[in-house]
mmCIF file of C-alpha atoms in Angstrom:
data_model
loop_
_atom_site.group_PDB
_atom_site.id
_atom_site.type_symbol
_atom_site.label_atom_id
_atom_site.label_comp_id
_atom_site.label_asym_id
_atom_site.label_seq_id
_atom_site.Cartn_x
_atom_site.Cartn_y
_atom_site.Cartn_z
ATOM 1 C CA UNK Q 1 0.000 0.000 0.000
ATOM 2 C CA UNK Q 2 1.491 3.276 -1.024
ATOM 3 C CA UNK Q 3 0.156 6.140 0.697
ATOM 4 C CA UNK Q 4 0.347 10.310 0.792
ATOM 5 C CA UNK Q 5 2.466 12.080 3.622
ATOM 6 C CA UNK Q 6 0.557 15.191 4.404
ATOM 7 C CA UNK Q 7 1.601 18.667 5.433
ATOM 8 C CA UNK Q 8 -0.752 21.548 7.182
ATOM 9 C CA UNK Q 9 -3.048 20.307 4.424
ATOM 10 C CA UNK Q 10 -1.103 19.750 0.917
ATOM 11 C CA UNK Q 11 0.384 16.130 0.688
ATOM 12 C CA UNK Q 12 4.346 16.263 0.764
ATOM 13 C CA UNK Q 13 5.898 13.096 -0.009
ATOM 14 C CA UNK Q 14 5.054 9.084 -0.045
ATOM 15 C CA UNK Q 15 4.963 6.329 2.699
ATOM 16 C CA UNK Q 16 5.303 2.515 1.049
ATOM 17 C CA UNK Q 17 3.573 0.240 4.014
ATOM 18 C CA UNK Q 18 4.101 -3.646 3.615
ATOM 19 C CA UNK Q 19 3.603 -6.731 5.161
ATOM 20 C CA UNK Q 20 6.540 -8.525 6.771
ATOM 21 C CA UNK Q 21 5.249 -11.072 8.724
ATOM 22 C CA UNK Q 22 4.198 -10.064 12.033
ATOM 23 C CA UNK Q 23 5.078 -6.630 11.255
ATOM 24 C CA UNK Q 24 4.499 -3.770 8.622
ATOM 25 C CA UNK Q 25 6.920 -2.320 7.435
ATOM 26 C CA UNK Q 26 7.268 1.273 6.955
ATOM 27 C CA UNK Q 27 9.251 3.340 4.117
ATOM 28 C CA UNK Q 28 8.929 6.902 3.402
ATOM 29 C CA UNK Q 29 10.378 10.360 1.805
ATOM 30 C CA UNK Q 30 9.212 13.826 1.895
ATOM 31 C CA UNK Q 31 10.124 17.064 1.322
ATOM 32 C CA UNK Q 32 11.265 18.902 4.784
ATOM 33 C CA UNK Q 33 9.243 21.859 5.300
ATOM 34 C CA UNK Q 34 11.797 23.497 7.905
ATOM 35 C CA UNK Q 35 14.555 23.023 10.182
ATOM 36 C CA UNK Q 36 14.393 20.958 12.695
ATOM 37 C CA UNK Q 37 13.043 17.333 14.705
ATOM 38 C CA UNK Q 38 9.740 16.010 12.465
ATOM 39 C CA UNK Q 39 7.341 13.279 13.255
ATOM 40 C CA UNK Q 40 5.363 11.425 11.265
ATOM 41 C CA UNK Q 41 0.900 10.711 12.896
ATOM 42 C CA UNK Q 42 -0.803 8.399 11.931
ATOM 43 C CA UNK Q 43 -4.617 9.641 11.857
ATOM 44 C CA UNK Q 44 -7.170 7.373 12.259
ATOM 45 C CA UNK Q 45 -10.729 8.240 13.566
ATOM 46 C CA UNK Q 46 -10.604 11.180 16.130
ATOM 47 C CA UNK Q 47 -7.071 9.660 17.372
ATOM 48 C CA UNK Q 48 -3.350 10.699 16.071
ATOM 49 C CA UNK Q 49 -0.901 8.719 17.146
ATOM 50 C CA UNK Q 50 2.845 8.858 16.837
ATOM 51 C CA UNK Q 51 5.029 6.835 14.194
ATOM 52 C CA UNK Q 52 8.223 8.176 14.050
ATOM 53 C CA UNK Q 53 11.163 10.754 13.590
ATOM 54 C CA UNK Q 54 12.039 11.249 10.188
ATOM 55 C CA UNK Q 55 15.747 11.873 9.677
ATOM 56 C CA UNK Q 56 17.623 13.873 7.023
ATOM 57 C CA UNK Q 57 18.080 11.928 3.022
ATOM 58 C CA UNK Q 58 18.513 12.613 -0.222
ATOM 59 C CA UNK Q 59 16.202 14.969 -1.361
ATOM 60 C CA UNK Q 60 14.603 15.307 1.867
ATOM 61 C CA UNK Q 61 13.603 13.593 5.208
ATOM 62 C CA UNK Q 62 13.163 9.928 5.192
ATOM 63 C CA UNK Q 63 11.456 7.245 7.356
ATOM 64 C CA UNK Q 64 12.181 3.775 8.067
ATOM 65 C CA UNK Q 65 10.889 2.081 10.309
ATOM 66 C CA UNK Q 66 8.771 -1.525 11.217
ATOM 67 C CA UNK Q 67 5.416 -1.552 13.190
ATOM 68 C CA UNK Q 68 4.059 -4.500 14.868
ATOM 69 C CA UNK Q 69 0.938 -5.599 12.930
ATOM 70 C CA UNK Q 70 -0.678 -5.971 16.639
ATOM 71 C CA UNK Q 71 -0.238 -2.627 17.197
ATOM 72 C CA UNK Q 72 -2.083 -1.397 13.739
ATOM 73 C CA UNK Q 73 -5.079 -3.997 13.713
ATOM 74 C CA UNK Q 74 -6.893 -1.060 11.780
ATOM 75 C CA UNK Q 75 -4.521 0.606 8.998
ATOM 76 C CA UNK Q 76 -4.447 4.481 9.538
ATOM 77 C CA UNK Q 77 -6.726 6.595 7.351
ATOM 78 C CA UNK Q 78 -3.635 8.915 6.904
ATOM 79 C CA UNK Q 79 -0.281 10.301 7.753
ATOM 80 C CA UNK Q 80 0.154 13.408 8.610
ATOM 81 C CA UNK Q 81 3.656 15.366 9.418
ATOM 82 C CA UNK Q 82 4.048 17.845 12.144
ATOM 83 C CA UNK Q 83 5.215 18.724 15.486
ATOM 84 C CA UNK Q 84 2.784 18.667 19.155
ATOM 85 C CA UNK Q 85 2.157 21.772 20.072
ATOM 86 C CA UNK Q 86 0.797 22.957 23.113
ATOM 87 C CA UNK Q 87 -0.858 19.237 23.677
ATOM 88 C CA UNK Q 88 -2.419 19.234 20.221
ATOM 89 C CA UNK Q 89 -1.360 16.777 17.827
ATOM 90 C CA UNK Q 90 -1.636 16.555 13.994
ATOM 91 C CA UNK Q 91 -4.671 15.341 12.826
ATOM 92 C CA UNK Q 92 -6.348 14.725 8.876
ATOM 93 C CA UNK Q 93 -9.777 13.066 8.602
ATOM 94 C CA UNK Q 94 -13.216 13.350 8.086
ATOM 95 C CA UNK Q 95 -15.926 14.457 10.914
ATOM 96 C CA UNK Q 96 -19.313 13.215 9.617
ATOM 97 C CA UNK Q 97 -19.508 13.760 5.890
ATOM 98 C CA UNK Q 98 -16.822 16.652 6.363
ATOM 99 C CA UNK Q 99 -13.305 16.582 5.154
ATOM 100 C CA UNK Q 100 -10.569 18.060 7.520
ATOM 101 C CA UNK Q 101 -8.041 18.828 5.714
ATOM 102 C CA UNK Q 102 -5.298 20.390 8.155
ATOM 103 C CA UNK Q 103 -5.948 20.396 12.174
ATOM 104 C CA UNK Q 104 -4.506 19.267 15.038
ATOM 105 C CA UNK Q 105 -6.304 17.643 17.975
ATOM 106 C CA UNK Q 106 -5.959 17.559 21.799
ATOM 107 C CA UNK Q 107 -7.208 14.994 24.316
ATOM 108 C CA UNK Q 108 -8.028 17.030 27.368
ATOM 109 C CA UNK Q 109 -7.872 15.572 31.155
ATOM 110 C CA UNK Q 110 -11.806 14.826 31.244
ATOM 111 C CA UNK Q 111 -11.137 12.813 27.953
ATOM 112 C CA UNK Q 112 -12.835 15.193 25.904
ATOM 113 C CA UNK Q 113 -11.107 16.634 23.216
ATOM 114 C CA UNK Q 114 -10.412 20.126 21.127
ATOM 115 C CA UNK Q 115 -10.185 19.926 17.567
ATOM 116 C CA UNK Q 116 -7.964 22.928 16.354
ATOM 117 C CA UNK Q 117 -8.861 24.294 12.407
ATOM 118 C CA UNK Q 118 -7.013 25.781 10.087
ATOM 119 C CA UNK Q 119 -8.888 27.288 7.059
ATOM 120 C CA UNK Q 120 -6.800 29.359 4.614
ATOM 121 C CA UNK Q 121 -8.401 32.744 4.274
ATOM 122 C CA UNK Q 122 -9.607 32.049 0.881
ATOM 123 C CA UNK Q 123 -11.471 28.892 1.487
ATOM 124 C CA UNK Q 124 -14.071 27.920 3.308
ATOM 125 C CA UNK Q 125 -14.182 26.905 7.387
ATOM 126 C CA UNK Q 126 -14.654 23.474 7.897
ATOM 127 C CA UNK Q 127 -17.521 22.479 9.749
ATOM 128 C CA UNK Q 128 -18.523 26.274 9.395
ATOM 129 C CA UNK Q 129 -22.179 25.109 11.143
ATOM 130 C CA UNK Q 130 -20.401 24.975 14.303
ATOM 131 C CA UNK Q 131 -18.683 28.290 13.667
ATOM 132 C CA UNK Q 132 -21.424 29.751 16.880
ATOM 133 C CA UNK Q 133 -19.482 27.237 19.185
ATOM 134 C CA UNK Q 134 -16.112 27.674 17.797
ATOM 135 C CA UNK Q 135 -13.727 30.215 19.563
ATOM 136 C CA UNK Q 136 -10.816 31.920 17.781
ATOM 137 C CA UNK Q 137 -6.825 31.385 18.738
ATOM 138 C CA UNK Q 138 -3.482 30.428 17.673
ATOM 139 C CA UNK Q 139 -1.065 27.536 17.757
ATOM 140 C CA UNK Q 140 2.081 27.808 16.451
ATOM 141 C CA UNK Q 141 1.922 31.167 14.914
ATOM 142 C CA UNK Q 142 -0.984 29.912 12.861
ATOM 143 C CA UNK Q 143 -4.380 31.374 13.433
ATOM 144 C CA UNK Q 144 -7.009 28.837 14.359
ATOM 145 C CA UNK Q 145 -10.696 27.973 15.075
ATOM 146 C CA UNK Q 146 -11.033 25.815 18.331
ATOM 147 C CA UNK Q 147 -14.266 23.477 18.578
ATOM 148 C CA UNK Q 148 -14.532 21.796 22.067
ATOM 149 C CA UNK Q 149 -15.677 17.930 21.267
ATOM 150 C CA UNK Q 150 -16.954 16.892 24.999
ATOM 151 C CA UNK Q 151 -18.449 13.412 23.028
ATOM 152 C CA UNK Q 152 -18.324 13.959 19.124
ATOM 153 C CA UNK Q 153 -19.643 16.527 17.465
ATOM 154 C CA UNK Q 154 -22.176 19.554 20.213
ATOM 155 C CA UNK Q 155 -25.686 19.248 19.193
ATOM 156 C CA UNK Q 156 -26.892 22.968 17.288
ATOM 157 C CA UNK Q 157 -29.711 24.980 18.849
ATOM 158 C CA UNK Q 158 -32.427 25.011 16.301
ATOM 159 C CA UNK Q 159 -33.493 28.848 16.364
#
């Protein structure tokens, strides 16, 4: 299975993922999108979990790496580069029939969690219906829209 590395929402290299046995194993190469340590999430569901530090290759930063097939009973939907920031992970999925694009996602200590959105100025705002119950700030020097998930998706007032 070949699959896309994405990037704050544009897809920036290649991951190969094949079966070895008890394990899968993973090899990958994207373009680095600026100095320093970068980790590679696998996104799957509301979760983002961590696969690995990519180190420096030709032509870019490269991963190898093997993953017990235990561990991955479900493939990821996605992999998504990026650094934690301020307890918020990268994250790439879907939320009902939306498509998140770029986001990053926090589990808080009452195991709800924050999803984090980043729409370019141009483009629309994901799940703009919740826009009432979304509150603006920043991570990373990148403006954001922060929706509080206490168990999926609020419900909407009907006015």
């Amino acid at each position: 299975m070949d699959d896309t590395i994405y990037y704050q929402g544009a897809g920036i290299g290649r991951l190969s993922l094949r079966t070895e046995g008890l394990y899968y194993r993973l090899s990958g190469a994207c373009t680095e999108p600026g100095p320093g340590i970068w980790r590679l999430w696998s996104c799957l569901g509301l979760r983002s979990q961590p696969v690995g530090v990519l180190f420096p290759g030709t032509g870019g930063l490269r991963l190898e790496k093997r993953v017990s097939r235990h561990s991955w009973p479900i493939l990821p939907d996605c992999f998504v580069l990026g650094r934690e920031r301020e307890g918020f992970r990268p994250w790439r999925g879907s939320i009902e029939t939306h498509e998140i694009p770029d986001a990053m996602l926090r589990e808080n200590e009452d195991r709800s969690q924050t999803l984090a959105l980043f729409a370019p100025p141009e483009g629309p705002v994901p799940l703009a219906e919740y826009l009432p119950l979304m509150r603006e700030g920043e991570l990373d020097g990148r403006p954001c829209l922060l929706l509080e998930l206490p168990d999926g998706l609020p419900e909407l007032q009907e006015d």
